[in-house]
Amino acid sequence: MASTPAQQALSTLSTAARPGAPLGVMICGHGSRNRLAVAEFAQLAEGLRRKLPQIPVEYGYLEFARPILRDGLERLRQQGVGRVLAVPGMLFAAGHAKNDIPSVLNTYAAETGLQIDYGRELGIDLKMIQAAGARIREALDRTPVGPAGPVPLHDTLLVVVGRGSSDPDANSNVAKVTRMLVEGFGFGWGETVYSGVTFPLVEPGLRHVVRLGYKRILVFPYFLFSGVLVSRIRQHTERVVADHPEVQFLPVDYLGDHPLVIDTFIERVEEVVRGDTNMNCSLCKYRAQVLGFEREVGAPQESHHHHVEGLSDPCSLCDNECTGACQPDGVPIPLAGHDHGHSHALDHSHVHAPSHHHPPYPHADHPLGPRTLSTPRADQEPTA
């Protein structure tokens, strides 16, 4: 009988452990003021603990939640861990996984002497595609059948919604996930849209795809957890649904703590131990002259989250599940007592102050991009 990913990982970790330097695992998250998102991340970490019972597993966040990354690392040290296997709890490698998390880990390692080996993001992985496929299958299975019978897959269009980043490498990975799912299921068409930063955004993107004439459109937030962005995706989808009652829109659940997602985390931990953590550096805008992003080569590795690290005051506008009330038009409003000159909102959807020194995103003025998030352009609707 074939061993499970957890059994394989325990065998690998046991072999790698050395006397005086036992191993520990650290899952590095972004953090959110959304209680549900924070609880879901903690639930995933607990699932990983159950799969690796012989190895200390801790977690922490960059901002807006506790424990912060340093707290999680300190807990591992207190348990006698001499070598930490740190894995970013993120789908794709953009600024958070490439800069912010490594900066915090490197600073802590320099201060304490703790050995911290950093792994790669979940990324494009067979298990992740299978987990995404399972969520889509769940949505298809619960779809009510109309008088005309079930809508065939070739009359169905899949829209995958990514987080959206100023890193084209991360954005292109979402597009690859879309293509893998479209070909795997045999959908009639597939499109990729984004919840922020880049283009096309959800609402203008959906208003374009309805013109293709498909009978059914699946909207799949390719996210690990809930949060303001998932809520915003739903809200902006509902605007398009209201204008197109002739099209069947079908929401798909985000990934959450699907067992295959946890198995992928275990796989990333194994990679760190084996020393084969291979990140995609050939298209990294910090290392290569990526078209349109040439100015960012060699940018310093630093975190922009220190001013909200550990800020755990929950958003008082929602009870548990985020409704996006803190930024109804896609523009964050400051929460009382935490205005740093620029307002942060859930899940890092925020407007940066000039002091953060982010290079301007080359396509910030794209007609289907960030500047059209709050109000759709008149020419986004099909003309008669």
mmCIF file of C-alpha atoms in Angstrom:
data_model
loop_
_atom_site.group_PDB
_atom_site.id
_atom_site.type_symbol
_atom_site.label_atom_id
_atom_site.label_comp_id
_atom_site.label_asym_id
_atom_site.label_seq_id
_atom_site.Cartn_x
_atom_site.Cartn_y
_atom_site.Cartn_z
ATOM 1 C CA MET A 1 0.000 0.000 0.000
ATOM 2 C CA ALA A 2 1.355 3.420 -0.983
ATOM 3 C CA SER A 3 2.263 5.725 1.885
ATOM 4 C CA THR A 4 0.388 8.988 2.377
ATOM 5 C CA PRO A 5 2.054 12.419 1.903
ATOM 6 C CA ALA A 6 2.072 12.829 5.695
ATOM 7 C CA GLN A 7 3.790 9.455 6.219
ATOM 8 C CA GLN A 8 6.375 10.297 3.587
ATOM 9 C CA ALA A 9 6.968 13.682 5.179
ATOM 10 C CA LEU A 10 7.418 12.209 8.662
ATOM 11 C CA SER A 11 9.979 9.783 7.270
ATOM 12 C CA THR A 12 11.848 12.604 5.507
ATOM 13 C CA LEU A 13 11.746 14.872 8.562
ATOM 14 C CA SER A 14 12.889 12.117 10.902
ATOM 15 C CA THR A 15 15.890 11.441 8.689
ATOM 16 C CA ALA A 16 16.761 15.146 8.481
ATOM 17 C CA ALA A 17 16.481 15.849 12.218
ATOM 18 C CA ARG A 18 19.822 16.158 13.969
ATOM 19 C CA PRO A 19 20.689 15.849 17.682
ATOM 20 C CA GLY A 20 20.544 19.272 19.265
ATOM 21 C CA ALA A 21 18.700 20.796 16.321
ATOM 22 C CA PRO A 22 15.219 19.280 16.129
ATOM 23 C CA LEU A 23 13.008 20.461 13.291
ATOM 24 C CA GLY A 24 9.938 22.669 13.489
ATOM 25 C CA VAL A 25 7.516 23.927 10.853
ATOM 26 C CA MET A 26 6.383 27.532 10.524
ATOM 27 C CA ILE A 27 3.441 28.510 8.290
ATOM 28 C CA CYS A 28 3.679 32.202 7.375
ATOM 29 C CA GLY A 29 0.396 33.961 6.649
ATOM 30 C CA HIS A 30 -0.568 37.439 5.642
ATOM 31 C CA GLY A 31 -3.202 38.188 8.254
ATOM 32 C CA SER A 32 -6.576 39.928 8.155
ATOM 33 C CA ARG A 33 -8.941 41.930 10.319
ATOM 34 C CA ASN A 34 -11.597 39.482 9.174
ATOM 35 C CA ARG A 35 -12.212 37.043 12.046
ATOM 36 C CA LEU A 36 -13.347 34.282 9.694
ATOM 37 C CA ALA A 37 -10.227 34.499 7.524
ATOM 38 C CA VAL A 38 -7.945 34.346 10.575
ATOM 39 C CA ALA A 39 -9.911 31.402 11.984
ATOM 40 C CA GLU A 40 -9.687 29.562 8.661
ATOM 41 C CA PHE A 41 -5.913 30.016 8.531
ATOM 42 C CA ALA A 42 -5.590 28.699 12.089
ATOM 43 C CA GLN A 43 -7.796 25.753 11.120
ATOM 44 C CA LEU A 44 -5.486 24.924 8.230
ATOM 45 C CA ALA A 45 -2.453 25.055 10.524
ATOM 46 C CA GLU A 46 -4.237 22.719 12.941
ATOM 47 C CA GLY A 47 -4.904 20.321 10.067
ATOM 48 C CA LEU A 48 -1.189 20.334 9.329
ATOM 49 C CA ARG A 49 -0.415 19.611 12.987
ATOM 50 C CA ARG A 50 -2.652 16.559 12.873
ATOM 51 C CA LYS A 51 -0.825 15.289 9.793
ATOM 52 C CA LEU A 52 2.622 15.866 11.391
ATOM 53 C CA PRO A 53 2.063 14.909 15.050
ATOM 54 C CA GLN A 54 5.756 14.362 15.792
ATOM 55 C CA ILE A 55 6.858 17.775 14.531
ATOM 56 C CA PRO A 56 6.118 21.142 16.221
ATOM 57 C CA VAL A 57 4.004 23.263 13.859
ATOM 58 C CA GLU A 58 3.349 26.961 14.493
ATOM 59 C CA TYR A 59 2.006 29.826 12.419
ATOM 60 C CA GLY A 60 2.027 33.611 12.356
ATOM 61 C CA TYR A 61 0.952 36.637 10.347
ATOM 62 C CA LEU A 62 2.544 39.650 8.715
ATOM 63 C CA GLU A 63 -0.181 42.049 9.823
ATOM 64 C CA PHE A 64 -3.624 42.591 11.310
ATOM 65 C CA ALA A 65 -3.676 39.422 13.399
ATOM 66 C CA ARG A 66 -1.875 37.527 16.107
ATOM 67 C CA PRO A 67 0.305 35.615 16.534
ATOM 68 C CA ILE A 68 2.728 37.620 14.431
ATOM 69 C CA LEU A 69 5.522 35.769 12.656
ATOM 70 C CA ARG A 70 8.021 36.460 15.435
ATOM 71 C CA ASP A 71 5.614 35.014 18.009
ATOM 72 C CA GLY A 72 5.327 31.770 16.078
ATOM 73 C CA LEU A 73 9.093 31.541 15.700
ATOM 74 C CA GLU A 74 9.562 32.196 19.407
ATOM 75 C CA ARG A 75 7.146 29.395 20.278
ATOM 76 C CA LEU A 76 9.193 26.997 18.187
ATOM 77 C CA ARG A 77 12.387 28.100 19.942
ATOM 78 C CA GLN A 78 10.738 27.549 23.326
ATOM 79 C CA GLN A 79 9.968 23.982 22.229
ATOM 80 C CA GLY A 80 13.664 23.386 21.607
ATOM 81 C CA VAL A 81 13.526 23.657 17.820
ATOM 82 C CA GLY A 82 16.950 24.324 16.306
ATOM 83 C CA ARG A 83 15.980 24.452 12.639
ATOM 84 C CA VAL A 84 12.786 25.981 11.293
ATOM 85 C CA LEU A 85 11.244 24.966 7.985
ATOM 86 C CA ALA A 86 9.242 28.060 7.031
ATOM 87 C CA VAL A 87 6.631 27.931 4.277
ATOM 88 C CA PRO A 88 4.607 30.895 2.957
ATOM 89 C CA GLY A 89 0.886 30.256 3.364
ATOM 90 C CA MET A 90 0.170 31.793 -0.004
ATOM 91 C CA LEU A 91 -0.961 30.570 -3.383
ATOM 92 C CA PHE A 92 1.604 32.398 -5.507
ATOM 93 C CA ALA A 93 4.886 34.208 -5.007
ATOM 94 C CA ALA A 94 4.495 37.952 -5.280
ATOM 95 C CA GLY A 95 5.792 40.704 -2.997
ATOM 96 C CA HIS A 96 4.620 39.122 0.259
ATOM 97 C CA ALA A 97 6.308 35.781 -0.345
ATOM 98 C CA LYS A 98 9.352 37.251 -2.117
ATOM 99 C CA ASN A 99 10.084 40.243 0.129
ATOM 100 C CA ASP A 100 7.956 40.762 3.223
ATOM 101 C CA ILE A 101 8.110 37.306 4.802
ATOM 102 C CA PRO A 102 11.829 36.657 4.052
ATOM 103 C CA SER A 103 12.680 40.053 5.539
ATOM 104 C CA VAL A 104 10.997 39.173 8.846
ATOM 105 C CA LEU A 105 12.531 35.682 8.915
ATOM 106 C CA ASN A 106 16.028 36.946 8.099
ATOM 107 C CA THR A 107 15.845 39.616 10.809
ATOM 108 C CA TYR A 108 14.730 37.104 13.423
ATOM 109 C CA ALA A 109 17.414 34.599 12.400
ATOM 110 C CA ALA A 110 20.108 37.278 12.627
ATOM 111 C CA GLU A 111 18.926 38.341 16.087
ATOM 112 C CA THR A 112 18.596 34.858 17.594
ATOM 113 C CA GLY A 113 20.918 32.604 15.591
ATOM 114 C CA LEU A 114 18.013 30.277 14.822
ATOM 115 C CA GLN A 115 18.412 28.437 11.523
ATOM 116 C CA ILE A 116 15.432 29.217 9.291
ATOM 117 C CA ASP A 117 15.137 27.595 5.880
ATOM 118 C CA TYR A 118 12.498 29.102 3.630
ATOM 119 C CA GLY A 119 10.297 27.143 1.255
ATOM 120 C CA ARG A 120 8.228 28.104 -1.728
ATOM 121 C CA GLU A 121 4.599 29.041 -2.150
ATOM 122 C CA LEU A 122 1.875 26.526 -3.005
ATOM 123 C CA GLY A 123 2.099 27.542 -6.656
ATOM 124 C CA ILE A 124 1.137 25.528 -9.715
ATOM 125 C CA ASP A 125 0.805 22.019 -8.371
ATOM 126 C CA LEU A 126 -1.169 18.949 -9.350
ATOM 127 C CA LYS A 127 -2.716 18.695 -5.883
ATOM 128 C CA MET A 128 -3.808 22.333 -5.987
ATOM 129 C CA ILE A 129 -5.400 21.830 -9.402
ATOM 130 C CA GLN A 130 -7.178 18.761 -8.051
ATOM 131 C CA ALA A 131 -8.419 20.717 -5.021
ATOM 132 C CA ALA A 132 -9.693 23.454 -7.323
ATOM 133 C CA GLY A 133 -11.361 20.831 -9.497
ATOM 134 C CA ALA A 134 -13.079 19.391 -6.427
ATOM 135 C CA ARG A 135 -14.535 22.802 -5.536
ATOM 136 C CA ILE A 136 -15.812 23.229 -9.099
ATOM 137 C CA ARG A 137 -17.300 19.739 -9.095
ATOM 138 C CA GLU A 138 -19.107 20.523 -5.821
ATOM 139 C CA ALA A 139 -20.628 23.613 -7.424
ATOM 140 C CA LEU A 140 -21.703 21.726 -10.531
ATOM 141 C CA ASP A 141 -23.256 18.949 -8.457
ATOM 142 C CA ARG A 142 -25.462 21.356 -6.503
ATOM 143 C CA THR A 143 -26.652 23.242 -9.588
ATOM 144 C CA PRO A 144 -30.415 22.997 -10.033
ATOM 145 C CA VAL A 145 -31.474 21.475 -13.342
ATOM 146 C CA GLY A 146 -33.882 23.620 -15.346
ATOM 147 C CA PRO A 147 -36.794 22.539 -17.553
ATOM 148 C CA ALA A 148 -34.468 22.239 -20.528
ATOM 149 C CA GLY A 149 -32.189 19.834 -18.669
ATOM 150 C CA PRO A 150 -28.601 20.312 -17.465
ATOM 151 C CA VAL A 151 -26.411 22.880 -19.161
ATOM 152 C CA PRO A 152 -23.646 21.028 -21.016
ATOM 153 C CA LEU A 153 -20.036 21.818 -20.176
ATOM 154 C CA HIS A 154 -19.398 23.154 -23.676
ATOM 155 C CA ASP A 155 -22.047 25.820 -22.986
ATOM 156 C CA THR A 156 -20.347 26.734 -19.701
ATOM 157 C CA LEU A 157 -17.712 29.429 -19.230
ATOM 158 C CA LEU A 158 -15.315 29.285 -16.271
ATOM 159 C CA VAL A 159 -14.078 32.536 -14.749
ATOM 160 C CA VAL A 160 -11.207 32.140 -12.281
ATOM 161 C CA VAL A 161 -10.651 35.148 -10.019
ATOM 162 C CA GLY A 162 -7.122 35.710 -8.764
ATOM 163 C CA ARG A 163 -5.939 38.025 -6.009
ATOM 164 C CA GLY A 164 -4.225 40.381 -8.415
ATOM 165 C CA SER A 165 -0.670 41.607 -7.996
ATOM 166 C CA SER A 166 1.817 44.085 -9.387
ATOM 167 C CA ASP A 167 3.977 41.023 -10.107
ATOM 168 C CA PRO A 168 3.177 39.660 -13.596
ATOM 169 C CA ASP A 169 4.644 36.266 -12.695
ATOM 170 C CA ALA A 170 2.003 35.750 -10.002
ATOM 171 C CA ASN A 171 -0.774 36.989 -12.287
ATOM 172 C CA SER A 172 0.283 34.663 -15.078
ATOM 173 C CA ASN A 173 0.139 31.680 -12.726
ATOM 174 C CA VAL A 174 -3.556 32.325 -12.118
ATOM 175 C CA ALA A 175 -4.083 32.283 -15.868
ATOM 176 C CA LYS A 176 -2.336 28.915 -16.055
ATOM 177 C CA VAL A 177 -4.639 27.523 -13.364
ATOM 178 C CA THR A 178 -7.590 28.698 -15.450
ATOM 179 C CA ARG A 179 -6.336 26.912 -18.548
ATOM 180 C CA MET A 180 -5.638 23.686 -16.648
ATOM 181 C CA LEU A 181 -9.175 23.674 -15.264
ATOM 182 C CA VAL A 182 -10.833 24.593 -18.556
ATOM 183 C CA GLU A 183 -9.092 21.808 -20.436
ATOM 184 C CA GLY A 184 -9.539 19.348 -17.581
ATOM 185 C CA PHE A 185 -13.311 19.787 -17.443
ATOM 186 C CA GLY A 186 -13.886 20.564 -21.113
ATOM 187 C CA PHE A 187 -15.584 23.912 -20.516
ATOM 188 C CA GLY A 188 -16.549 25.931 -23.547
ATOM 189 C CA TRP A 189 -14.351 28.857 -22.594
ATOM 190 C CA GLY A 190 -12.281 30.235 -19.747
ATOM 191 C CA GLU A 191 -11.260 33.684 -18.583
ATOM 192 C CA THR A 192 -9.086 35.028 -15.775
ATOM 193 C CA VAL A 193 -9.976 38.176 -13.843
ATOM 194 C CA TYR A 194 -8.555 39.714 -10.667
ATOM 195 C CA SER A 195 -9.910 41.219 -7.473
ATOM 196 C CA GLY A 196 -7.530 44.163 -7.488
ATOM 197 C CA VAL A 197 -4.249 45.819 -8.522
ATOM 198 C CA THR A 198 -4.191 44.518 -12.104
ATOM 199 C CA PHE A 199 -6.654 44.021 -14.947
ATOM 200 C CA PRO A 200 -9.249 42.930 -15.812
ATOM 201 C CA LEU A 201 -11.116 43.413 -12.561
ATOM 202 C CA VAL A 202 -14.115 41.292 -11.668
ATOM 203 C CA GLU A 203 -17.009 43.457 -12.768
ATOM 204 C CA PRO A 204 -15.626 44.798 -16.053
ATOM 205 C CA GLY A 205 -14.229 41.361 -16.821
ATOM 206 C CA LEU A 206 -17.588 39.669 -16.296
ATOM 207 C CA ARG A 207 -19.343 42.314 -18.362
ATOM 208 C CA HIS A 208 -17.050 41.391 -21.208
ATOM 209 C CA VAL A 209 -17.463 37.632 -20.938
ATOM 210 C CA VAL A 210 -21.268 37.738 -20.931
ATOM 211 C CA ARG A 211 -21.006 39.009 -24.498
ATOM 212 C CA LEU A 212 -19.643 35.629 -25.543
ATOM 213 C CA GLY A 213 -23.121 34.178 -25.189
ATOM 214 C CA TYR A 214 -22.552 31.216 -22.877
ATOM 215 C CA LYS A 215 -25.587 29.900 -21.020
ATOM 216 C CA ARG A 216 -23.784 29.371 -17.736
ATOM 217 C CA ILE A 217 -20.840 31.154 -16.095
ATOM 218 C CA LEU A 218 -18.957 29.711 -13.107
ATOM 219 C CA VAL A 219 -17.193 32.278 -10.924
ATOM 220 C CA PHE A 220 -14.384 30.680 -8.919
ATOM 221 C CA PRO A 221 -12.400 32.780 -6.397
ATOM 222 C CA TYR A 222 -8.995 31.086 -6.453
ATOM 223 C CA PHE A 223 -8.304 32.044 -2.851
ATOM 224 C CA LEU A 224 -7.254 30.090 0.223
ATOM 225 C CA PHE A 225 -9.533 31.895 2.659
ATOM 226 C CA SER A 226 -12.462 34.249 3.050
ATOM 227 C CA GLY A 227 -11.995 37.979 3.425
ATOM 228 C CA VAL A 228 -12.919 41.323 1.979
ATOM 229 C CA LEU A 229 -11.693 40.326 -1.466
ATOM 230 C CA VAL A 230 -13.917 37.245 -1.645
ATOM 231 C CA SER A 231 -16.837 39.371 -0.430
ATOM 232 C CA ARG A 232 -16.039 41.976 -3.056
ATOM 233 C CA ILE A 233 -15.951 39.306 -5.759
ATOM 234 C CA ARG A 234 -19.461 38.221 -4.759
ATOM 235 C CA GLN A 235 -20.773 41.764 -4.648
ATOM 236 C CA HIS A 236 -19.385 42.743 -8.029
ATOM 237 C CA THR A 237 -20.597 39.497 -9.538
ATOM 238 C CA GLU A 238 -24.098 40.204 -8.239
ATOM 239 C CA ARG A 239 -24.128 43.528 -10.090
ATOM 240 C CA VAL A 240 -23.547 41.730 -13.364
ATOM 241 C CA VAL A 241 -26.027 38.969 -12.464
ATOM 242 C CA ALA A 242 -28.738 41.593 -11.923
ATOM 243 C CA ASP A 243 -28.180 42.967 -15.425
ATOM 244 C CA HIS A 244 -28.114 39.556 -17.142
ATOM 245 C CA PRO A 245 -30.928 37.317 -15.860
ATOM 246 C CA GLU A 246 -30.685 35.273 -19.070
ATOM 247 C CA VAL A 247 -27.327 33.839 -17.947
ATOM 248 C CA GLN A 248 -27.013 31.254 -15.178
ATOM 249 C CA PHE A 249 -24.248 32.400 -12.815
ATOM 250 C CA LEU A 250 -22.860 29.719 -10.521
ATOM 251 C CA PRO A 251 -20.639 30.618 -7.535
ATOM 252 C CA VAL A 252 -17.798 28.263 -6.619
ATOM 253 C CA ASP A 253 -16.354 28.044 -3.102
ATOM 254 C CA TYR A 254 -12.762 29.120 -2.427
ATOM 255 C CA LEU A 255 -10.167 26.454 -1.631
ATOM 256 C CA GLY A 256 -10.144 26.625 2.175
ATOM 257 C CA ASP A 257 -8.537 23.755 4.052
ATOM 258 C CA HIS A 258 -9.236 21.124 1.420
ATOM 259 C CA PRO A 259 -7.208 17.981 2.258
ATOM 260 C CA LEU A 260 -5.204 18.340 -0.958
ATOM 261 C CA VAL A 261 -4.245 21.891 0.030
ATOM 262 C CA ILE A 262 -2.844 20.568 3.321
ATOM 263 C CA ASP A 263 -1.031 17.817 1.408
ATOM 264 C CA THR A 264 0.579 20.513 -0.751
ATOM 265 C CA PHE A 265 1.844 22.306 2.355
ATOM 266 C CA ILE A 266 3.374 19.031 3.508
ATOM 267 C CA GLU A 267 5.016 18.661 0.110
ATOM 268 C CA ARG A 268 6.527 22.151 0.441
ATOM 269 C CA VAL A 269 7.951 21.264 3.855
ATOM 270 C CA GLU A 270 9.548 18.140 2.385
ATOM 271 C CA GLU A 271 11.126 20.221 -0.361
ATOM 272 C CA VAL A 272 12.829 22.442 2.207
ATOM 273 C CA VAL A 273 14.309 19.408 3.967
ATOM 274 C CA ARG A 274 15.536 17.920 0.692
ATOM 275 C CA GLY A 275 16.972 21.242 -0.436
ATOM 276 C CA ASP A 276 15.072 21.298 -3.716
ATOM 277 C CA THR A 277 12.971 24.398 -3.215
ATOM 278 C CA ASN A 278 12.942 25.601 -6.805
ATOM 279 C CA MET A 279 11.275 28.959 -7.255
ATOM 280 C CA ASN A 280 10.583 30.555 -10.628
ATOM 281 C CA CYS A 281 13.417 33.066 -10.768
ATOM 282 C CA SER A 282 13.540 33.288 -14.567
ATOM 283 C CA LEU A 283 10.376 35.419 -14.612
ATOM 284 C CA CYS A 284 10.844 37.154 -11.256
ATOM 285 C CA LYS A 285 10.666 40.921 -11.754
ATOM 286 C CA TYR A 286 13.248 41.430 -8.987
ATOM 287 C CA ARG A 287 15.838 39.295 -10.817
ATOM 288 C CA ALA A 288 15.070 39.506 -14.533
ATOM 289 C CA GLN A 289 14.270 42.262 -17.010
ATOM 290 C CA VAL A 290 10.589 41.377 -17.224
ATOM 291 C CA LEU A 291 8.893 43.394 -19.942
ATOM 292 C CA GLY A 292 7.355 46.536 -18.457
ATOM 293 C CA PHE A 293 8.911 46.005 -15.003
ATOM 294 C CA GLU A 294 12.591 46.606 -15.758
ATOM 295 C CA ARG A 295 12.959 49.245 -13.017
ATOM 296 C CA GLU A 296 12.310 46.732 -10.253
ATOM 297 C CA VAL A 297 15.334 44.498 -10.818
ATOM 298 C CA GLY A 298 17.433 44.409 -7.646
ATOM 299 C CA ALA A 299 14.845 46.126 -5.455
ATOM 300 C CA PRO A 300 15.795 45.782 -1.767
ATOM 301 C CA GLN A 301 14.272 42.921 0.200
ATOM 302 C CA GLU A 302 12.299 44.624 2.939
ATOM 303 C CA SER A 303 8.942 44.335 4.642
ATOM 304 C CA HIS A 304 6.327 47.086 4.430
ATOM 305 C CA HIS A 305 4.203 45.654 7.243
ATOM 306 C CA HIS A 306 5.991 46.707 10.417
ATOM 307 C CA HIS A 307 3.540 49.529 11.194
ATOM 308 C CA VAL A 308 0.538 47.155 11.339
ATOM 309 C CA GLU A 309 2.321 44.057 12.618
ATOM 310 C CA GLY A 310 0.232 42.542 15.375
ATOM 311 C CA LEU A 311 -2.582 45.046 14.956
ATOM 312 C CA SER A 312 -5.409 42.705 15.889
ATOM 313 C CA ASP A 313 -8.362 44.995 16.463
ATOM 314 C CA PRO A 314 -11.188 43.389 14.500
ATOM 315 C CA CYS A 315 -13.240 45.334 12.026
ATOM 316 C CA SER A 316 -16.418 46.403 13.848
ATOM 317 C CA LEU A 317 -18.468 46.802 10.688
ATOM 318 C CA CYS A 318 -19.122 43.053 10.326
ATOM 319 C CA ASP A 319 -19.862 40.296 12.818
ATOM 320 C CA ASN A 320 -17.813 37.390 11.475
ATOM 321 C CA GLU A 321 -18.021 36.885 7.729
ATOM 322 C CA CYS A 322 -16.638 39.986 6.035
ATOM 323 C CA THR A 323 -19.164 41.895 3.942
ATOM 324 C CA GLY A 324 -16.726 44.393 2.457
ATOM 325 C CA ALA A 325 -18.487 47.228 4.313
ATOM 326 C CA CYS A 326 -15.115 48.772 5.120
ATOM 327 C CA GLN A 327 -14.506 49.492 1.432
ATOM 328 C CA PRO A 328 -17.826 49.450 -0.414
ATOM 329 C CA ASP A 329 -16.376 51.051 -3.513
ATOM 330 C CA GLY A 330 -13.037 49.296 -3.419
ATOM 331 C CA VAL A 331 -11.406 52.185 -1.517
ATOM 332 C CA PRO A 332 -10.488 51.405 2.101
ATOM 333 C CA ILE A 333 -11.814 53.679 4.830
ATOM 334 C CA PRO A 334 -9.632 54.106 7.939
ATOM 335 C CA LEU A 335 -10.684 52.320 11.109
ATOM 336 C CA ALA A 336 -10.865 54.410 14.232
ATOM 337 C CA GLY A 337 -7.528 54.996 15.897
ATOM 338 C CA HIS A 338 -5.432 53.384 13.183
ATOM 339 C CA ASP A 339 -4.947 56.043 10.552
ATOM 340 C CA HIS A 340 -1.275 55.993 9.621
ATOM 341 C CA GLY A 341 -1.636 58.576 6.930
ATOM 342 C CA HIS A 342 -2.873 55.861 4.589
ATOM 343 C CA SER A 343 -5.662 53.459 5.350
ATOM 344 C CA HIS A 344 -5.336 49.698 5.495
ATOM 345 C CA ALA A 345 -8.259 47.363 5.052
ATOM 346 C CA LEU A 346 -8.797 43.640 5.163
ATOM 347 C CA ASP A 347 -6.435 41.331 3.341
ATOM 348 C CA HIS A 348 -3.967 44.070 2.438
ATOM 349 C CA SER A 349 -6.268 45.803 -0.053
ATOM 350 C CA HIS A 350 -4.931 49.199 0.768
ATOM 351 C CA VAL A 351 -3.581 52.416 -0.612
ATOM 352 C CA HIS A 352 0.104 52.890 0.088
ATOM 353 C CA ALA A 353 1.628 56.126 1.215
ATOM 354 C CA PRO A 354 4.521 57.458 -0.870
ATOM 355 C CA SER A 355 6.932 56.498 1.925
ATOM 356 C CA HIS A 356 6.552 52.846 0.956
ATOM 357 C CA HIS A 357 8.403 53.519 -2.309
ATOM 358 C CA HIS A 358 6.518 51.008 -4.444
ATOM 359 C CA PRO A 359 7.314 51.484 -8.116
ATOM 360 C CA PRO A 360 4.205 52.513 -10.026
ATOM 361 C CA TYR A 361 2.305 49.643 -11.582
ATOM 362 C CA PRO A 362 2.720 50.099 -15.357
ATOM 363 C CA HIS A 363 -0.952 49.486 -16.119
ATOM 364 C CA ALA A 364 -2.639 51.335 -13.263
ATOM 365 C CA ASP A 365 -4.672 53.364 -15.780
ATOM 366 C CA HIS A 366 -5.899 50.379 -17.788
ATOM 367 C CA PRO A 367 -9.613 50.887 -18.583
ATOM 368 C CA LEU A 368 -10.500 47.467 -17.130
ATOM 369 C CA GLY A 369 -8.158 47.767 -14.177
ATOM 370 C CA PRO A 370 -7.833 49.335 -10.750
ATOM 371 C CA ARG A 371 -9.203 52.788 -11.571
ATOM 372 C CA THR A 372 -12.512 51.313 -12.690
ATOM 373 C CA LEU A 373 -13.032 49.243 -9.547
ATOM 374 C CA SER A 374 -15.668 51.469 -7.954
ATOM 375 C CA THR A 375 -17.671 52.617 -10.967
ATOM 376 C CA PRO A 376 -18.008 50.662 -14.223
ATOM 377 C CA ARG A 377 -17.331 52.588 -17.383
ATOM 378 C CA ALA A 378 -20.333 53.268 -19.551
ATOM 379 C CA ASP A 379 -18.700 51.507 -22.490
ATOM 380 C CA GLN A 380 -18.329 48.247 -20.550
ATOM 381 C CA GLU A 381 -21.924 47.307 -21.261
ATOM 382 C CA PRO A 382 -22.683 45.895 -24.689
ATOM 383 C CA THR A 383 -24.462 48.292 -26.979
ATOM 384 C CA ALA A 384 -27.753 47.440 -28.580
#
